[in-house]
Amino acid sequence: MNSAHPAVQLHQVTRVHGSKNTGVAALDNVSLTCPPGTWTAVMGPSGSGKSTLLHCAAGLDQVTSGRVLLAGHDITAAPDSVLTALRRRTIGFVFQTFNLISSLTAEQNVAFPAKLAGLRVSKRDVRAVLAGVGLADRATHRPRELSGGQQQRVAIARAMITRPAVLFADEPTGALDSASAKTVLALLRDMVRTAGQTILMVTHDPAVAASADTVIFLADGRIVDGLHAPTTHDVAERLAKLES
Amino acid sequence: MFQMSFSTFRERWELFAGAMLSVAVGVALVQASILVLAATGNPRIPPGLTRQQEDEVREGFVGAATVMGMTAFLAMFLAVFIVSSTFGFTVAQRRRDLALLRLTGGSRGQLRALLLSESLLLGVIGSGLGVPFGLVAQHVQIWLLIEIGLLPDGFTAPWRGWAAIVACVIGIGVALTGVFTASLRAARIRPLEALRETGKAARVMNTSRWLFGLSSAACTVAMIVWAQSTNLIGALLAALGISMCGAVAMSQLSPLVVPLTAWLLPGGLVRANLREGVRRSAATASPLIVLVALLLGLSGTFGSLAAAGGEEAKRSVNAQLVVTSTGEEAERLPAVEGIAVASRQNAVDITITAEVPDEGTTRYYSGIVAVDAADYARTHKLTPSAWNLAGLTGATVFTGPARHGDGINPGQVLSVDAAGQPLQLTVVGGLLETLEAGDSFLLPREVLPRHVWSGAPTETVVQVAPGQNPADVAQRIRQQGFGDVRTVAEWATARAKHAQDGNVEILIVLMGLAGLYALMAVVNAAVIAGTERRREFAVARVTGLTRRQVIASAVAEAVAVALIGVVLGCVVAGAGLAGIGAAVRKAIGVTVVDVPWALLAVVVIGSVAVVATTSGATAAVATRQRPVELVTAKE
């Protein structure tokens, strides 16, 4: 991956839902840069545009104006084939609902994106990644045989196997109990520290946001505030201010 | 990709079971039909039959071959239909899964490949099951064909390996054809849809539905228009075409038509559900539309043709009574008081050999009738196409309606073997084609030795003298010892009924098959819909409905859909019959249409019963779980 470039760069991005003149701006002139090896959390009240920001940054949604760069590649108007290639190698996703393929076992789920990309991954690599998320003994289980926390760790392992430049996470602990959430957050933290992983994460839980290096706050589609090295208390306070 | 297909298949086999079964039955029927067809190609005539009986056996073989051909074709048509609606349904259901594949880096091509390999798997398993099913189907088919008299007792069809291979290839082809549009649709799913909790409901009327629906509708309308102005053969083809195209059009457009028709129902939950669950209603209504359109269309067409043939026969004679006897007995008829003309027509057992342009030397054994030309001309209104019936004297012969198209021309000399006595007869004319096949040859009785016609089955067409009451004359004929005296109307009706009997029997074979398919499709739709509606049912119960009420409303909804399907199918069948009616009017001057009411009643009752039972059973299974578990359950 090209480490000279920022992992994610949004340049004056606007996303309007509906027609250009009468529509509602979900994102309004947002600029954001995530350097490699950093963890950025996006916070804001419901409807502030958090999810739209994530979708636009990951190339899942088209921006109305502005530019989006992923690891130095301009993806603003990229065709589907380029976006598909990006999803295979450059980016990974982790979501609130674990989005595993229910008919495949944990290790098949992990190996699947690589297979789609036509890469050969050895069973050992797959097992190693699963062991890395603490699921060495669950490799042959299907999603419904795993707990929520375990499913989320499989999803993280799946996102990590291709060593993507950016990991996009949407409420990764939203459906987990607090113990499982802690395990998952520690896992993400470890990936940023030791493997230099870049993470862009959306959450509305101040405790989760506090795990990140940087927190930005969105309101009505605009970035209105930011925090470095946040604590849960700081984040909660800023959020409360925004919502009042 | 294949691993993925395989595990999906294993995981969601109930989703594919219906389609797999329909491929298996399709393959079984194609294989059995090919084997029977191949065996009828080389008919083995049982020994000890008269030549006329041998001819009948041969005709039976041809009839059996036709039935088998139609069976194979119908099976394939319906299998494609069911596979494509199953995959259309699964794509809609698995939208999130498929979007997830795109999200994790799957390309559009890979998504298409996934569905194609799923259907390949379905085709292979279905075909694999189909081969042994085919052996059973073959026994049943042969038994049926013997039972309805098309094949002689003891008929067997030897096993041919290539038939199984052809059937399997067709089965796999059918599966792949069926999945085609669904795979295109799946490739258009956007990765973002994986992230939405409830992805925006896919439009049911997608481009391919519009495309297929409107083009089939256009074809149907074109054929309806054409059928109004063509001849009978054209109208027959049009009626079959209308039944098929119209059925496809109606079922493709059913997401529009079904909710529209639902306005006719009383309001409430049932109507609301019909309009909301458009895809589900369409999936249930489609097979019924196809079934009703094909069944009523085909049987109405054959019935109308037979009725028209009877009507034509009635109009073709200028007489009041028809007496059936032997040739010898019939000789006494002209002497009966009150009879103006008695045209005796002996079906003689002789052989005529002719050089036919396309087929070379051909021998004819049946449909050879000895007449007195003058009597025949006075009692029949057939227009000779060449020459005049008055020329039918001495060593001459007329070609009958059945030989009209064979190219046996006036002037040609035919060799005749009349019970060992050789004759040379010159063709002096021919009769025009009729709706019924009719006779093959007319020849003057005077050229035949008496013993040839004296024992032959004879129909005498009787014209009563002016001022005589036909009933009185009939009474006098009976008093002379003739048992079988009928009015022309009775005789024509009996002929039509006889002609239709064969068709009805053929239809029973096809009907059973089509019904079986429709049953599979309906059960398939109900099972898939049942799994889809688990949560909806739970919500309804949490809202205050009892389990019984939920099941009752599901059944009511399904019955309403079934009735709508039947009505729409009737519309299609009606369009086909209108064309037949117009063509018959042109051919014989009156509109004759035979609506198969009894069949319609059977279809309505049968489909409502099947739909009600399956939807009730699936709703009962789907509501077995406690509703609160489903309403609150995640993922």
Short mmCIF file of C-alpha atoms in Angstrom, two decimals, chain B residues 242-587:
data_model
loop_
_atom_site.label_atom_id
_atom_site.label_comp_id
_atom_site.label_asym_id
_atom_site.label_seq_id
_atom_site.Cartn_x
_atom_site.Cartn_y
_atom_site.Cartn_z
CA ILE B 242 -52.12 -17.30 -27.97
CA SER B 243 -52.41 -19.81 -25.13
CA MET B 244 -48.64 -19.83 -24.63
CA CYS B 245 -47.68 -16.22 -25.35
CA GLY B 246 -50.76 -14.93 -23.59
CA ALA B 247 -49.98 -17.05 -20.54
CA VAL B 248 -46.41 -15.72 -20.44
CA ALA B 249 -47.62 -12.14 -20.92
CA MET B 250 -50.23 -12.41 -18.20
CA SER B 251 -47.89 -14.00 -15.72
CA GLN B 252 -45.04 -11.57 -16.44
CA LEU B 253 -47.40 -8.66 -16.09
CA SER B 254 -49.25 -10.24 -13.17
CA PRO B 255 -47.67 -7.85 -10.63
CA LEU B 256 -49.68 -5.17 -12.41
CA VAL B 257 -52.77 -7.16 -13.25
CA VAL B 258 -53.26 -9.05 -9.97
CA PRO B 259 -53.42 -5.98 -7.68
CA LEU B 260 -55.65 -4.30 -10.25
CA THR B 261 -58.03 -7.24 -10.19
CA ALA B 262 -57.84 -7.20 -6.39
CA TRP B 263 -59.87 -3.98 -6.48
CA LEU B 264 -62.83 -6.13 -7.31
CA LEU B 265 -62.57 -7.89 -3.94
CA PRO B 266 -64.10 -6.55 -0.76
CA GLY B 267 -61.69 -4.39 1.23
CA GLY B 268 -59.76 -5.30 4.33
CA LEU B 269 -56.58 -7.16 5.17
CA VAL B 270 -56.85 -9.62 2.28
CA ARG B 271 -57.03 -6.94 -0.36
CA ALA B 272 -54.33 -4.90 1.31
CA ASN B 273 -52.04 -7.94 1.47
CA LEU B 274 -52.69 -8.78 -2.17
CA ARG B 275 -51.68 -5.30 -3.20
CA GLU B 276 -48.69 -5.27 -0.88
CA GLY B 277 -47.27 -8.75 -1.47
CA VAL B 278 -47.22 -8.25 -5.21
CA ARG B 279 -44.34 -10.61 -5.85
CA ARG B 280 -45.91 -13.32 -3.74
CA SER B 281 -49.32 -12.98 -5.39
CA ALA B 282 -47.71 -13.00 -8.81
CA ALA B 283 -45.73 -16.15 -7.97
CA THR B 284 -48.91 -17.99 -7.00
CA ALA B 285 -51.08 -16.62 -9.79
CA SER B 286 -48.54 -17.21 -12.60
CA PRO B 287 -48.60 -21.01 -12.72
CA LEU B 288 -52.38 -20.98 -12.50
CA ILE B 289 -52.61 -18.52 -15.36
CA VAL B 290 -50.40 -20.78 -17.44
CA LEU B 291 -52.30 -23.90 -16.45
CA VAL B 292 -55.75 -22.49 -17.16
CA ALA B 293 -54.70 -20.75 -20.37
CA LEU B 294 -53.06 -23.88 -21.77
CA LEU B 295 -55.66 -26.34 -20.57
CA LEU B 296 -58.80 -24.44 -21.50
CA GLY B 297 -57.17 -23.05 -24.61
CA LEU B 298 -56.14 -26.50 -25.88
CA SER B 299 -59.26 -28.39 -24.93
CA GLY B 300 -61.52 -25.56 -26.12
CA THR B 301 -59.66 -25.49 -29.42
CA PHE B 302 -59.93 -29.23 -30.01
CA GLY B 303 -63.52 -29.28 -28.80
CA SER B 304 -64.47 -26.39 -31.09
CA LEU B 305 -62.81 -28.05 -34.07
CA ALA B 306 -64.66 -31.31 -33.43
CA ALA B 307 -67.95 -29.48 -32.96
CA ALA B 308 -67.30 -27.50 -36.13
CA GLY B 309 -66.54 -30.76 -37.98
CA GLY B 310 -69.90 -32.13 -36.84
CA GLU B 311 -71.64 -28.96 -37.89
CA GLU B 312 -69.94 -29.11 -41.27
CA ALA B 313 -70.92 -32.76 -41.71
CA LYS B 314 -74.52 -31.87 -40.91
CA ARG B 315 -74.48 -29.07 -43.46
CA SER B 316 -72.74 -31.15 -46.10
CA VAL B 317 -75.61 -33.58 -46.53
CA ASN B 318 -78.85 -32.74 -48.20
CA ALA B 319 -80.81 -35.38 -46.34
CA GLN B 320 -82.74 -36.11 -43.14
CA LEU B 321 -81.75 -39.59 -41.95
CA VAL B 322 -78.70 -41.81 -41.72
CA VAL B 323 -79.06 -45.59 -41.51
CA THR B 324 -76.20 -47.89 -40.54
CA SER B 325 -76.24 -51.51 -41.73
CA THR B 326 -74.36 -53.92 -43.99
CA GLY B 327 -74.18 -53.34 -47.74
CA GLU B 328 -76.57 -56.20 -48.47
CA GLU B 329 -79.23 -54.95 -46.06
CA ALA B 330 -78.92 -51.40 -47.35
CA GLU B 331 -80.01 -52.54 -50.80
CA ARG B 332 -83.57 -52.85 -49.45
CA LEU B 333 -83.73 -49.19 -48.39
CA PRO B 334 -84.60 -47.49 -51.73
CA ALA B 335 -87.78 -49.53 -51.80
CA VAL B 336 -89.07 -48.18 -48.46
CA GLU B 337 -92.07 -45.94 -48.88
CA GLY B 338 -91.38 -42.21 -48.53
CA ILE B 339 -87.70 -42.32 -49.42
CA ALA B 340 -86.68 -40.11 -52.36
CA VAL B 341 -83.00 -41.03 -52.45
CA ALA B 342 -80.98 -43.55 -50.41
CA SER B 343 -77.27 -43.02 -50.99
CA ARG B 344 -75.58 -46.21 -49.86
CA GLN B 345 -71.95 -45.71 -48.90
CA ASN B 346 -70.07 -49.01 -48.36
CA ALA B 347 -66.72 -48.79 -46.53
CA VAL B 348 -65.06 -51.55 -48.57
CA ASP B 349 -61.97 -53.51 -47.60
CA ILE B 350 -59.85 -53.20 -50.73
CA THR B 351 -56.38 -51.88 -51.48
CA ILE B 352 -55.65 -48.88 -53.67
CA THR B 353 -52.09 -48.26 -54.78
CA ALA B 354 -51.16 -44.77 -55.94
CA GLU B 355 -48.00 -42.96 -56.98
CA VAL B 356 -47.92 -39.98 -54.64
CA PRO B 357 -45.52 -37.15 -55.62
CA ASP B 358 -43.76 -36.80 -52.26
CA GLU B 359 -44.08 -40.27 -50.84
CA GLY B 360 -43.71 -42.59 -53.82
CA THR B 361 -45.85 -45.71 -54.10
CA THR B 362 -48.44 -45.64 -51.34
CA ARG B 363 -51.05 -48.21 -50.43
CA TYR B 364 -54.39 -47.17 -48.98
CA TYR B 365 -56.61 -49.57 -47.06
CA SER B 366 -59.11 -47.41 -45.24
CA GLY B 367 -61.54 -44.62 -46.04
CA ILE B 368 -62.43 -46.26 -49.39
CA VAL B 369 -66.13 -45.88 -50.07
CA ALA B 370 -68.21 -47.42 -52.83
CA VAL B 371 -71.17 -45.26 -53.94
CA ASP B 372 -73.76 -44.70 -56.64
CA ALA B 373 -72.52 -41.39 -58.01
CA ALA B 374 -75.96 -40.05 -58.88
CA ASP B 375 -77.43 -40.84 -55.42
CA TYR B 376 -74.33 -39.50 -53.72
CA ALA B 377 -74.49 -36.25 -55.69
CA ARG B 378 -78.17 -35.72 -54.81
CA THR B 379 -77.66 -36.22 -51.07
CA HIS B 380 -74.35 -34.34 -50.60
CA LYS B 381 -73.43 -30.69 -50.99
CA LEU B 382 -69.66 -31.16 -51.29
CA THR B 383 -68.22 -29.11 -54.11
CA PRO B 384 -66.01 -31.24 -56.33
CA SER B 385 -62.75 -29.42 -56.94
CA ALA B 386 -62.45 -30.78 -60.45
CA TRP B 387 -64.80 -32.44 -62.89
CA ASN B 388 -68.21 -33.54 -61.81
CA LEU B 389 -69.46 -36.42 -59.74
CA ALA B 390 -71.51 -37.41 -62.78
CA GLY B 391 -68.23 -38.60 -64.34
CA LEU B 392 -67.84 -41.21 -61.60
CA THR B 393 -68.99 -44.18 -63.65
CA GLY B 394 -67.15 -47.19 -65.00
CA ALA B 395 -63.47 -47.68 -64.15
CA THR B 396 -63.09 -44.38 -62.40
CA VAL B 397 -62.32 -43.06 -58.92
CA PHE B 398 -62.65 -39.75 -57.03
CA THR B 399 -60.18 -38.63 -54.39
CA GLY B 400 -61.90 -37.85 -51.09
CA PRO B 401 -61.31 -34.87 -48.72
CA ALA B 402 -58.59 -36.78 -46.84
CA ARG B 403 -56.45 -37.10 -49.99
CA HIS B 404 -57.05 -33.52 -51.18
CA GLY B 405 -53.53 -32.35 -50.51
CA ASP B 406 -51.68 -35.47 -51.67
CA GLY B 407 -51.26 -34.46 -55.30
CA ILE B 408 -53.17 -37.34 -56.89
CA ASN B 409 -54.41 -35.62 -60.04
CA PRO B 410 -57.22 -36.35 -62.51
CA GLY B 411 -56.00 -38.57 -65.31
CA GLN B 412 -53.80 -40.65 -63.04
CA VAL B 413 -54.51 -44.40 -63.09
CA LEU B 414 -54.63 -46.20 -59.72
CA SER B 415 -54.19 -49.95 -59.23
CA VAL B 416 -56.86 -51.55 -57.11
CA ASP B 417 -56.88 -54.98 -55.50
CA ALA B 418 -60.52 -55.81 -54.84
CA ALA B 419 -60.39 -59.06 -52.88
CA GLY B 420 -57.93 -60.60 -55.32
CA GLN B 421 -59.41 -59.07 -58.46
CA PRO B 422 -57.09 -56.48 -60.03
CA LEU B 423 -58.64 -53.24 -61.36
CA GLN B 424 -57.26 -50.12 -63.01
CA LEU B 425 -59.25 -46.98 -62.14
CA THR B 426 -58.73 -43.51 -63.63
CA VAL B 427 -59.00 -40.50 -61.33
CA VAL B 428 -61.74 -38.24 -62.65
CA GLY B 429 -61.98 -35.69 -59.89
CA GLY B 430 -61.63 -34.92 -56.21
CA LEU B 431 -63.54 -33.47 -53.29
CA LEU B 432 -62.37 -30.41 -51.34
CA GLU B 433 -60.76 -30.65 -47.94
CA THR B 434 -63.06 -30.61 -44.92
CA LEU B 435 -62.54 -29.92 -41.19
CA GLU B 436 -62.77 -33.62 -40.47
CA ALA B 437 -60.32 -35.82 -42.28
CA GLY B 438 -63.17 -37.47 -44.24
CA ASP B 439 -62.95 -40.31 -46.75
CA SER B 440 -59.95 -41.14 -48.91
CA PHE B 441 -61.51 -42.42 -52.12
CA LEU B 442 -64.96 -42.68 -53.67
CA LEU B 443 -65.47 -45.25 -56.36
CA PRO B 444 -68.52 -46.55 -58.28
CA ARG B 445 -70.01 -49.62 -56.67
CA GLU B 446 -70.64 -51.16 -60.09
CA VAL B 447 -66.93 -51.87 -60.70
CA LEU B 448 -66.66 -54.03 -57.57
CA PRO B 449 -67.71 -57.68 -57.26
CA ARG B 450 -70.84 -57.93 -55.12
CA HIS B 451 -69.19 -59.88 -52.30
CA VAL B 452 -66.72 -57.03 -51.75
CA TRP B 453 -69.43 -54.56 -50.73
CA SER B 454 -72.29 -56.76 -49.57
CA GLY B 455 -70.80 -57.37 -46.15
CA ALA B 456 -69.10 -53.97 -45.76
CA PRO B 457 -70.22 -51.58 -43.01
CA THR B 458 -72.55 -49.18 -44.76
CA GLU B 459 -73.98 -45.78 -43.97
CA THR B 460 -77.01 -44.85 -46.03
CA VAL B 461 -77.86 -41.18 -46.27
CA VAL B 462 -81.61 -40.94 -46.78
CA GLN B 463 -83.47 -38.06 -48.35
CA VAL B 464 -87.19 -38.36 -47.71
CA ALA B 465 -89.68 -37.64 -50.45
CA PRO B 466 -91.25 -34.17 -50.43
CA GLY B 467 -94.23 -33.95 -48.08
CA GLN B 468 -93.09 -36.90 -46.00
CA ASN B 469 -92.43 -36.59 -42.29
CA PRO B 470 -88.85 -37.82 -41.62
CA ALA B 471 -89.98 -39.32 -38.28
CA ASP B 472 -92.60 -41.43 -40.02
CA VAL B 473 -90.08 -42.56 -42.63
CA ALA B 474 -87.62 -43.45 -39.85
CA GLN B 475 -90.35 -45.47 -38.19
CA ARG B 476 -91.01 -47.36 -41.44
CA ILE B 477 -87.30 -48.06 -41.88
CA ARG B 478 -87.15 -49.49 -38.37
CA GLN B 479 -90.12 -51.68 -39.14
CA GLN B 480 -88.10 -53.11 -42.03
CA GLY B 481 -85.67 -54.47 -39.46
CA PHE B 482 -82.99 -51.71 -39.46
CA GLY B 483 -81.82 -51.12 -35.92
CA ASP B 484 -79.64 -48.07 -36.38
CA VAL B 485 -81.63 -45.15 -37.78
CA ARG B 486 -80.61 -41.63 -36.79
CA THR B 487 -81.51 -38.10 -37.83
CA VAL B 488 -78.74 -36.19 -39.56
CA ALA B 489 -78.37 -33.98 -36.48
CA GLU B 490 -77.90 -37.01 -34.20
CA TRP B 491 -75.45 -38.55 -36.64
CA ALA B 492 -73.37 -35.33 -36.88
CA THR B 493 -73.30 -34.91 -33.11
CA ALA B 494 -72.18 -38.51 -32.66
CA ARG B 495 -69.41 -38.00 -35.23
CA ALA B 496 -68.19 -34.87 -33.47
CA LYS B 497 -68.32 -36.63 -30.14
CA HIS B 498 -66.39 -39.56 -31.54
CA ALA B 499 -63.76 -37.26 -33.05
CA GLN B 500 -63.48 -35.37 -29.77
CA ASP B 501 -63.21 -38.49 -27.65
CA GLY B 502 -59.72 -39.12 -29.00
CA ASN B 503 -58.75 -35.52 -28.30
CA VAL B 504 -60.17 -35.62 -24.79
CA GLU B 505 -58.15 -38.73 -24.06
CA ILE B 506 -55.01 -37.10 -25.38
CA LEU B 507 -55.84 -34.06 -23.31
CA ILE B 508 -56.21 -36.15 -20.17
CA VAL B 509 -52.57 -37.15 -20.57
CA LEU B 510 -51.44 -33.58 -21.12
CA MET B 511 -53.78 -32.22 -18.51
CA GLY B 512 -52.51 -34.52 -15.82
CA LEU B 513 -49.02 -33.40 -16.66
CA ALA B 514 -49.78 -29.68 -16.73
CA GLY B 515 -51.76 -30.03 -13.54
CA LEU B 516 -48.82 -31.76 -11.86
CA TYR B 517 -46.54 -28.93 -12.88
CA ALA B 518 -48.93 -26.23 -11.76
CA LEU B 519 -49.25 -28.08 -8.47
CA MET B 520 -45.47 -28.08 -8.02
CA ALA B 521 -45.23 -24.40 -8.92
CA VAL B 522 -48.02 -23.43 -6.55
CA VAL B 523 -46.62 -25.51 -3.71
CA ASN B 524 -43.22 -24.03 -4.45
CA ALA B 525 -44.55 -20.48 -4.31
CA ALA B 526 -46.46 -21.21 -1.12
CA VAL B 527 -43.45 -22.72 0.64
CA ILE B 528 -41.13 -19.89 -0.32
CA ALA B 529 -43.76 -17.30 0.58
CA GLY B 530 -44.38 -19.03 3.91
CA THR B 531 -40.76 -18.71 4.99
CA GLU B 532 -40.78 -15.10 3.82
CA ARG B 533 -43.82 -14.23 5.86
CA ARG B 534 -42.84 -15.72 9.21
CA ARG B 535 -42.10 -12.33 10.70
CA GLU B 536 -45.09 -10.65 9.12
CA PHE B 537 -47.37 -13.30 10.64
CA ALA B 538 -45.69 -12.80 14.01
CA VAL B 539 -46.26 -9.05 13.81
CA ALA B 540 -49.91 -9.65 12.97
CA ARG B 541 -50.26 -11.87 16.04
CA VAL B 542 -48.50 -9.41 18.31
CA THR B 543 -50.93 -6.81 17.00
CA GLY B 544 -53.82 -8.87 18.33
CA LEU B 545 -54.78 -11.46 15.74
CA THR B 546 -55.16 -15.04 16.90
CA ARG B 547 -53.19 -17.76 15.17
CA ARG B 548 -56.41 -19.03 13.65
CA GLN B 549 -57.18 -15.60 12.21
CA VAL B 550 -53.69 -15.27 10.75
CA ILE B 551 -53.99 -18.64 9.02
CA ALA B 552 -57.52 -17.85 7.84
CA SER B 553 -56.44 -14.57 6.30
CA ALA B 554 -53.46 -16.24 4.60
CA VAL B 555 -55.80 -18.87 3.14
CA ALA B 556 -58.34 -16.24 2.06
CA GLU B 557 -55.60 -14.27 0.37
CA ALA B 558 -54.25 -17.33 -1.43
CA VAL B 559 -57.71 -18.37 -2.60
CA ALA B 560 -58.34 -14.86 -3.91
CA VAL B 561 -55.05 -15.00 -5.81
CA ALA B 562 -55.93 -18.42 -7.20
CA LEU B 563 -59.29 -17.17 -8.45
CA ILE B 564 -57.66 -14.13 -10.02
CA GLY B 565 -55.16 -16.44 -11.74
CA VAL B 566 -57.97 -18.62 -13.07
CA VAL B 567 -59.88 -15.60 -14.36
CA LEU B 568 -56.82 -14.19 -16.12
CA GLY B 569 -56.08 -17.62 -17.64
CA CYS B 570 -59.67 -17.75 -18.91
CA VAL B 571 -59.18 -14.36 -20.58
CA VAL B 572 -56.19 -15.75 -22.49
CA ALA B 573 -57.98 -18.97 -23.43
CA GLY B 574 -61.00 -16.95 -24.53
CA ALA B 575 -58.86 -14.87 -26.86
CA GLY B 576 -57.58 -18.06 -28.52
CA LEU B 577 -61.08 -19.49 -28.87
CA ALA B 578 -62.36 -16.24 -30.42
CA GLY B 579 -59.85 -16.75 -33.24
CA ILE B 580 -60.99 -20.35 -33.74
CA GLY B 581 -64.59 -19.19 -33.79
CA ALA B 582 -63.85 -16.61 -36.49
CA ALA B 583 -61.91 -19.11 -38.62
CA VAL B 584 -64.65 -21.72 -38.31
CA ARG B 585 -67.18 -19.09 -39.37
CA LYS B 586 -65.18 -18.42 -42.50
CA ALA B 587 -64.77 -22.12 -43.26
#
